[in-house]
PDB file of C-alpha atoms in Angstrom:
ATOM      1  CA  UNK A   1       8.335-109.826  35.161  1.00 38.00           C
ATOM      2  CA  UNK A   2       8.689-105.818  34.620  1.00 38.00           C
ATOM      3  CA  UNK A   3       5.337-105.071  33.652  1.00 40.00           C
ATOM      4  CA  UNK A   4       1.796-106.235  34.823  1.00 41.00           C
ATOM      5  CA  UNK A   5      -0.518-106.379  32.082  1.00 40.00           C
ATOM      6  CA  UNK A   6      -3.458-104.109  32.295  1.00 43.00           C
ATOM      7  CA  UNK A   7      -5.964-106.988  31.888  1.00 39.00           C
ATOM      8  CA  UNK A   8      -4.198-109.049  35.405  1.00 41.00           C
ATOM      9  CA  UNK A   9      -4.213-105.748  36.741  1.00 46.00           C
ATOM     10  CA  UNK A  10      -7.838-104.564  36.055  1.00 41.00           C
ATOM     11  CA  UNK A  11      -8.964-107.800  36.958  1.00 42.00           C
ATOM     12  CA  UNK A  12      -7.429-107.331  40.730  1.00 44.00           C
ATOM     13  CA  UNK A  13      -8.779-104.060  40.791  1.00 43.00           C
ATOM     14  CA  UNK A  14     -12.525-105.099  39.992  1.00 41.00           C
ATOM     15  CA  UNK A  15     -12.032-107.687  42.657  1.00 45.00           C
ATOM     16  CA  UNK A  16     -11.441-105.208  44.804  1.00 43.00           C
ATOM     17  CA  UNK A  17     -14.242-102.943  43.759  1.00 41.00           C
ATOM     18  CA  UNK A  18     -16.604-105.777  44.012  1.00 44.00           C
ATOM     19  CA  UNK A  19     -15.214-106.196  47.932  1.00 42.00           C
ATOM     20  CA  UNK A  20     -16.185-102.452  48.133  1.00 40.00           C
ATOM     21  CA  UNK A  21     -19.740-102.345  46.959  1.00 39.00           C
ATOM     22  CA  UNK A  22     -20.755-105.127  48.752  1.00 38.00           C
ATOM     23  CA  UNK A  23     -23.422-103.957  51.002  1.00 37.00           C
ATOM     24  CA  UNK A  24     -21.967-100.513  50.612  1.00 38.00           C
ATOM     25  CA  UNK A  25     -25.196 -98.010  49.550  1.00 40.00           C
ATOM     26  CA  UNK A  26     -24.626 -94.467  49.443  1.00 39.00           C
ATOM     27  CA  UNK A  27     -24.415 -93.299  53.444  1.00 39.00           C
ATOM     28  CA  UNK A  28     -25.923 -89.876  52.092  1.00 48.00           C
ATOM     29  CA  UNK A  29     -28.011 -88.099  50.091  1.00 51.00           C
ATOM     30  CA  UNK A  30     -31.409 -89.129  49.314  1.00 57.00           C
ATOM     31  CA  UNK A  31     -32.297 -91.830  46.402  1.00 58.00           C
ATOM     32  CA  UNK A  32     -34.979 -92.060  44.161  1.00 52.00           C
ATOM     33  CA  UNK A  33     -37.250 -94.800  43.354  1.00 52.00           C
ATOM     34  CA  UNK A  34     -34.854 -96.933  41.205  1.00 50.00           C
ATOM     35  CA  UNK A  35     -32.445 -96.724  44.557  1.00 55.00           C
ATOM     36  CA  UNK A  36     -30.084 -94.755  42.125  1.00 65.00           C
ATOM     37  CA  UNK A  37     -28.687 -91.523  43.877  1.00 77.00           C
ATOM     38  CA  UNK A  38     -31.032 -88.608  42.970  1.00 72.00           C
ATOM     39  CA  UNK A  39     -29.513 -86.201  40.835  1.00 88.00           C
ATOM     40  CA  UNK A  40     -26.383 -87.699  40.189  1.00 96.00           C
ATOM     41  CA  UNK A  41     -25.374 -89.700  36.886  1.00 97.00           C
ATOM     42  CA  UNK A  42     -22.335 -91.924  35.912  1.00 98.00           C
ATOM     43  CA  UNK A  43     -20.122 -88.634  34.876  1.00 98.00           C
ATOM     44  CA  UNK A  44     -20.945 -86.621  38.026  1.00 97.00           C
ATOM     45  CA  UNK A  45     -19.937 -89.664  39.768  1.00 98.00           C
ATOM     46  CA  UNK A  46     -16.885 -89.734  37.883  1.00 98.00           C
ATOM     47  CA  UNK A  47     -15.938 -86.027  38.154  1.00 97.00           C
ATOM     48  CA  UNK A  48     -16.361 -86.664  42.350  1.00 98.00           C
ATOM     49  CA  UNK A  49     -14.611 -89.791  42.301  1.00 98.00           C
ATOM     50  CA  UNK A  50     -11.886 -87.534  40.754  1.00 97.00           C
ATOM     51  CA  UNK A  51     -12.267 -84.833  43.564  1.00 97.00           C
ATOM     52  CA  UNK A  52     -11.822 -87.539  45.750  1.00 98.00           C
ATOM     53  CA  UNK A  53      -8.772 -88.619  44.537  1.00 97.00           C
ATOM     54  CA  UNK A  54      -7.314 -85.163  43.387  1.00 97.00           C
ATOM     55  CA  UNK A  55      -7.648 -84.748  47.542  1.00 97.00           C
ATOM     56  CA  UNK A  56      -6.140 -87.695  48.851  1.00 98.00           C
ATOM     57  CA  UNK A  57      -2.974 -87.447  46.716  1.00 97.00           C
ATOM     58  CA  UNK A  58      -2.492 -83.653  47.324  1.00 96.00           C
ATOM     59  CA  UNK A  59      -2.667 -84.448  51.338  1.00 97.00           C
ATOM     60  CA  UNK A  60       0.397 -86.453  50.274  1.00 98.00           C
ATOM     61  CA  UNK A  61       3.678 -84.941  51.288  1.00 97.00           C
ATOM     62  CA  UNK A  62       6.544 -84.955  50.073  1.00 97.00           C
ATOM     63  CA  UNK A  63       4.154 -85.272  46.689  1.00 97.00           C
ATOM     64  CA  UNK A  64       4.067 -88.547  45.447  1.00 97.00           C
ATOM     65  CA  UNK A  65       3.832 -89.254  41.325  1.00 97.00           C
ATOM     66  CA  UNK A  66       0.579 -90.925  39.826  1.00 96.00           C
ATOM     67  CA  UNK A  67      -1.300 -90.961  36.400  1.00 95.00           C
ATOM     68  CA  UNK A  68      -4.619 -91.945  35.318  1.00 94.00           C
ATOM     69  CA  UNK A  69      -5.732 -95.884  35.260  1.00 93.00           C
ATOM     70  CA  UNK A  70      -8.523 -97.660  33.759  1.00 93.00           C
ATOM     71  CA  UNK A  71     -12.245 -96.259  34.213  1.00 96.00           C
ATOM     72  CA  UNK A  72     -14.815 -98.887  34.331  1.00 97.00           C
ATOM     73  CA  UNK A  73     -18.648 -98.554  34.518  1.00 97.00           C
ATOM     74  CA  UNK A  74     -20.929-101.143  35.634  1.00 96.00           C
ATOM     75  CA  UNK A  75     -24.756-101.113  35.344  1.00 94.00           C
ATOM     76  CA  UNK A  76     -25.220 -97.939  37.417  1.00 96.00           C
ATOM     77  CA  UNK A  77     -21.885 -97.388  38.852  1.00 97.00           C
ATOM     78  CA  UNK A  78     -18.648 -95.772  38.219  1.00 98.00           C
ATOM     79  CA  UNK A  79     -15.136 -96.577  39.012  1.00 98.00           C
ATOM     80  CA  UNK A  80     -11.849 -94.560  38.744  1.00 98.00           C
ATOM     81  CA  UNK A  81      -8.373 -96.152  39.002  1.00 96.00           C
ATOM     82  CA  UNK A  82      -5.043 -94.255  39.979  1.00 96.00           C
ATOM     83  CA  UNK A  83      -1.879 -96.177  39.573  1.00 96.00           C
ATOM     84  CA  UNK A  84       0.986 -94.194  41.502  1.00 97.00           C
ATOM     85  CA  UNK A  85       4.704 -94.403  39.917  1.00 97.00           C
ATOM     86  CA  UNK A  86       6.710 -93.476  42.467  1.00 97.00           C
ATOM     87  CA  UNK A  87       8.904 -95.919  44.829  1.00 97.00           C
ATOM     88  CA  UNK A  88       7.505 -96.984  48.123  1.00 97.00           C
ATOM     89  CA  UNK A  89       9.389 -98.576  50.038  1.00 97.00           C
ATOM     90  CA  UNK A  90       8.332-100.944  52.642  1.00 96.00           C
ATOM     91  CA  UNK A  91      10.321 -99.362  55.351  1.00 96.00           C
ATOM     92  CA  UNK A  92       7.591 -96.239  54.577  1.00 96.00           C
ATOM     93  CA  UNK A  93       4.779 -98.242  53.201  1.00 96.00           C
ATOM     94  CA  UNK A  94       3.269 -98.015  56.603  1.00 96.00           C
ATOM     95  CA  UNK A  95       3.823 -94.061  56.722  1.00 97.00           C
ATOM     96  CA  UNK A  96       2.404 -93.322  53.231  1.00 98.00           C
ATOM     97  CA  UNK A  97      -0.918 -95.851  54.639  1.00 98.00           C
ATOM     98  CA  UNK A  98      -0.956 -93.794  57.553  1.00 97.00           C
ATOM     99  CA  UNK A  99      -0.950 -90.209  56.204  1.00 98.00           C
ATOM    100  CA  UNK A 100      -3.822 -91.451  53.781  1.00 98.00           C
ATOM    101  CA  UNK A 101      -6.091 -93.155  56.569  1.00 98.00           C
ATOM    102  CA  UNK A 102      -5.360 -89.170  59.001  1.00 98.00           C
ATOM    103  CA  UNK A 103      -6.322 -87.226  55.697  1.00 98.00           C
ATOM    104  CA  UNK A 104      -9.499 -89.816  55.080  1.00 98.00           C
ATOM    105  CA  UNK A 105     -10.885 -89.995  58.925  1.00 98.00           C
ATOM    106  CA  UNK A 106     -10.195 -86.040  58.853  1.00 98.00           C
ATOM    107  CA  UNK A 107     -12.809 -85.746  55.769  1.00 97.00           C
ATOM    108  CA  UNK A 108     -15.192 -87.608  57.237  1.00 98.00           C
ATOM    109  CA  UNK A 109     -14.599 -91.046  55.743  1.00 98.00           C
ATOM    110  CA  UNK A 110     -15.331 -94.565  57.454  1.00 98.00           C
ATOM    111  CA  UNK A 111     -12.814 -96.870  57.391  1.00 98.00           C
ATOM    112  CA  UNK A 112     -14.309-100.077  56.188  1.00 98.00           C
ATOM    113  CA  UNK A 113     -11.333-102.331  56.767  1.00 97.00           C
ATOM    114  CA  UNK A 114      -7.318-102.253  57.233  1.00 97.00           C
ATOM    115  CA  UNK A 115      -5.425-105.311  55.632  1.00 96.00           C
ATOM    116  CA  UNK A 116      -2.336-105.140  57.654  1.00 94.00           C
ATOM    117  CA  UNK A 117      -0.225-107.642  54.909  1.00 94.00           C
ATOM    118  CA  UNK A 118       3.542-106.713  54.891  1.00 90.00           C
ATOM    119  CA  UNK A 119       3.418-107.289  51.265  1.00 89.00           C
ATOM    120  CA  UNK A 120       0.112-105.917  50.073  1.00 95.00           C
ATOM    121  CA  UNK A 121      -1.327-103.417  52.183  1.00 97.00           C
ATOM    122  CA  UNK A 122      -4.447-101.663  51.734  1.00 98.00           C
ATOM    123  CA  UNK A 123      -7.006 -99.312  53.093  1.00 98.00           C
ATOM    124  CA  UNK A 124     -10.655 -99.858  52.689  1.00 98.00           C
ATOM    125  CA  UNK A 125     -13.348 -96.554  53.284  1.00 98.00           C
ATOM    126  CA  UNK A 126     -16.513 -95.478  52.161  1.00 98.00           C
ATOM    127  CA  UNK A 127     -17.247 -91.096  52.352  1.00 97.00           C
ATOM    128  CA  UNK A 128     -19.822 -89.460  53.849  1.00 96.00           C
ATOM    129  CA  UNK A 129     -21.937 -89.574  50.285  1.00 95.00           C
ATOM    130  CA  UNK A 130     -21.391 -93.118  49.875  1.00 96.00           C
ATOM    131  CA  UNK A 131     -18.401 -93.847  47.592  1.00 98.00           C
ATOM    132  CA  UNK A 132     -15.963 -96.710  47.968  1.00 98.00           C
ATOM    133  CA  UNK A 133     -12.028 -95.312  48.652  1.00 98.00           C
ATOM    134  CA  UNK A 134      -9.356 -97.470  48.930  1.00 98.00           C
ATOM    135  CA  UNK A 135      -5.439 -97.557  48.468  1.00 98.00           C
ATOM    136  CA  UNK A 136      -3.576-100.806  48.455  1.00 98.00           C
ATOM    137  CA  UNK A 137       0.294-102.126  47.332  1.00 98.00           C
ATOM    138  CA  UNK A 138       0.500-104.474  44.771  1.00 96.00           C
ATOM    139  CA  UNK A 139       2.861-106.551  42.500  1.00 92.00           C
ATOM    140  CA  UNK A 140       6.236-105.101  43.213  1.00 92.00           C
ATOM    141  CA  UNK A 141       5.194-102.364  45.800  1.00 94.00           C
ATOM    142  CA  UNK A 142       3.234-100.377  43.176  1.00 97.00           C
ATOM    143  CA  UNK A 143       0.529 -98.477  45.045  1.00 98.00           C
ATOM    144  CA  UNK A 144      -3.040 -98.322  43.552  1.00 98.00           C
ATOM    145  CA  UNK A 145      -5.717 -95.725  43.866  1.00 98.00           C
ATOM    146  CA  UNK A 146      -9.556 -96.532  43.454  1.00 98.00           C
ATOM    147  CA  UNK A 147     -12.642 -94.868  43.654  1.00 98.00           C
ATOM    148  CA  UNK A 148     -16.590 -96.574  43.057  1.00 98.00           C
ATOM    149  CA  UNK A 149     -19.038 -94.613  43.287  1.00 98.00           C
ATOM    150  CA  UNK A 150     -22.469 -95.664  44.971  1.00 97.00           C
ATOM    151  CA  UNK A 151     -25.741 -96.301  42.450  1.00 97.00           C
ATOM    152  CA  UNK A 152     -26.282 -93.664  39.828  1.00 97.00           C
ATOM    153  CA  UNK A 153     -28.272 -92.461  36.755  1.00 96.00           C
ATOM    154  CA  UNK A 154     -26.345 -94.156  33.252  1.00 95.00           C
ATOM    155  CA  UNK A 155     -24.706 -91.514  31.275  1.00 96.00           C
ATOM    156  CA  UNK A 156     -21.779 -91.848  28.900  1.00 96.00           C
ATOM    157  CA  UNK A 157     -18.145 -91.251  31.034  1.00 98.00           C
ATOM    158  CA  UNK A 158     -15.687 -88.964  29.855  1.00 97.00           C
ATOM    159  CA  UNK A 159     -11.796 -89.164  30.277  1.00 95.00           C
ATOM    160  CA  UNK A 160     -10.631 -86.888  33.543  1.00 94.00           C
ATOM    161  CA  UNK A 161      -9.993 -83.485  32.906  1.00 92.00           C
ATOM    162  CA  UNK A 162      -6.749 -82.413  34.553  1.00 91.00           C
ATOM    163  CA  UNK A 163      -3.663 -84.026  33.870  1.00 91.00           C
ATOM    164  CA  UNK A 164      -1.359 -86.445  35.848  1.00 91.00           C
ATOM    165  CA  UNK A 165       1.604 -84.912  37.315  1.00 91.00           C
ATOM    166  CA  UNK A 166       4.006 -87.278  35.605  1.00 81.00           C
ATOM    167  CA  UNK A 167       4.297 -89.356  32.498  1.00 85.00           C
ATOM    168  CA  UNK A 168       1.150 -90.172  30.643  1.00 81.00           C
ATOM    169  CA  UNK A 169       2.166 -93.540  29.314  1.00 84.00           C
ATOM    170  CA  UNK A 170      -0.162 -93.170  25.833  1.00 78.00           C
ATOM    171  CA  UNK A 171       0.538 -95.785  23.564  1.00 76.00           C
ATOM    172  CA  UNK A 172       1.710 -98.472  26.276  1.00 80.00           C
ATOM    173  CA  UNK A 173      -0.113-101.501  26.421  1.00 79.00           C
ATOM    174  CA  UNK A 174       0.342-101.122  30.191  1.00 85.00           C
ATOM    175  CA  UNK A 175       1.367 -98.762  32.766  1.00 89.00           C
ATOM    176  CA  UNK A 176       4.662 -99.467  34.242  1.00 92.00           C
ATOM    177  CA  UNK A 177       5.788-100.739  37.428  1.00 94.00           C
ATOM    178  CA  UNK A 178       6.790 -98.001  40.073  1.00 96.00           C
ATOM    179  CA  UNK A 179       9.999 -96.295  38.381  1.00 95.00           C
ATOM    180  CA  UNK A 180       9.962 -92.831  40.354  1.00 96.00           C
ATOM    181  CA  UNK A 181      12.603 -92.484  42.592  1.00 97.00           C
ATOM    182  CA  UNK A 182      11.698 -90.035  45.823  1.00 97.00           C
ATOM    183  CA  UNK A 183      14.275 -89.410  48.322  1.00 97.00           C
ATOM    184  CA  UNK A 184      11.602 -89.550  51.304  1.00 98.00           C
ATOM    185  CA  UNK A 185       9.118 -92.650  49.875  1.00 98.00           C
ATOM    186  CA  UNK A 186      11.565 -94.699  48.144  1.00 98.00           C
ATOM    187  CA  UNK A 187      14.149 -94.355  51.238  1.00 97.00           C
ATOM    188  CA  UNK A 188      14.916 -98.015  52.705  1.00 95.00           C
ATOM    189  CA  UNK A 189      15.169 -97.006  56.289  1.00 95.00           C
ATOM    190  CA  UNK A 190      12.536 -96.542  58.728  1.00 93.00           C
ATOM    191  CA  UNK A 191      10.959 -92.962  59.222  1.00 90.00           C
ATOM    192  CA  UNK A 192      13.356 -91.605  62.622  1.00 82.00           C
ATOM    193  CA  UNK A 193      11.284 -92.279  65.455  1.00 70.00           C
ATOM    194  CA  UNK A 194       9.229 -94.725  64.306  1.00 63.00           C
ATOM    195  CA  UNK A 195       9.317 -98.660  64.752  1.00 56.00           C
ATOM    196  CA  UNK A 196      10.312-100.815  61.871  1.00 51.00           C
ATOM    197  CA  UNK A 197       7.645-103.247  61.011  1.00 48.00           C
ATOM    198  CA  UNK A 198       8.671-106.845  62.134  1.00 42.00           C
TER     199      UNK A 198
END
């Protein structure tokens, strides 16, 4: 199987979201009566979601290629997906998990929970202002990016703003599996110096 279809893979993803918000409130800023976060609605929860991510993929070196996923809203809550297209390969799976996780605890995230699986890997946080983070590896090593952000006023959601930095994919009825080559990420060795994982 080449492709995932976006329906299997959205379905994972709100799994995963669902994992996230569970007891998960905002850890900041004040709320108002409805327990919504005051002065915040669905697209400024969006745009930060996007900050978020914009962030955590620029701390990224050598740069790693992504493009925009599905955006889902729920009844006062917002969630971005990133779907990243270059190789990882599990000889630097653990390196790429552990650059995100320095450049997370250095902003000021929690980490929630670390799912140490040798096939599917994945990072669980919530921010200082209360929105779920996580990265995880899925069907063939394809690395996923989501943000949910905590309770907040409805409002319609637009698209993000600034592009990907690779292909856009429009008119696919799915993104593809990982097809970026990097000679850093998709390298099949261990990092020098580090321990191979068993």
């Amino acid at each position: 199987m080449k492709r995932i279809t976006r329906t299997v893979r959205l379905a994972c993803a709100m799994a995963v979201a669902g994992a996230l918000l569970a007891g998960c409130g905002p850890t900041g800023g004040t709320k108002d009566e409805r327990g919504t976060v005051a002065g915040m609605d669905m697209q400024g929860a969006a745009e930060r979601a996007d900050e978020m991510l914009y962030a955590t993929v620029g701390a990224i070196k050598p740069e790693i290629e992504w493009v925009h996923d599905t955006t889902t809203t729920g009844s006062c809550d917002v969630t971005r997906y990133w779907t990243v297209m270059t190789i990882v390969s599990p000889q630097r799976r653990g390196n790429f998990l552990g650059v995100v996780e320095g450049f997370w605890k250095a902003s000021g995230y929690r980490i929630k929970t670390v799912n140490p699986s040798k096939d599917m890997p994945a990072i669980y946080a919530t921010s200082p202002d209360g929105f779920g983070i996580s990265v995880l590896f899925g069907h063939q090593g394809q690395a996923f990016f989501e943000v949910t952000s905590p309770c907040v006023k409805n409002s319609k959601v637009a698209p993000p703003t600034k592009p990907a930095n690779g292909a856009t994919y429009e008119g696919e009825t799915a993104v593809p599996t990982p097809n970026v080559r990097s000679d850093f990420w998709s390298a099949e060795t261990p990092v020098a110096g580090t321990t191979p994982s068993p």
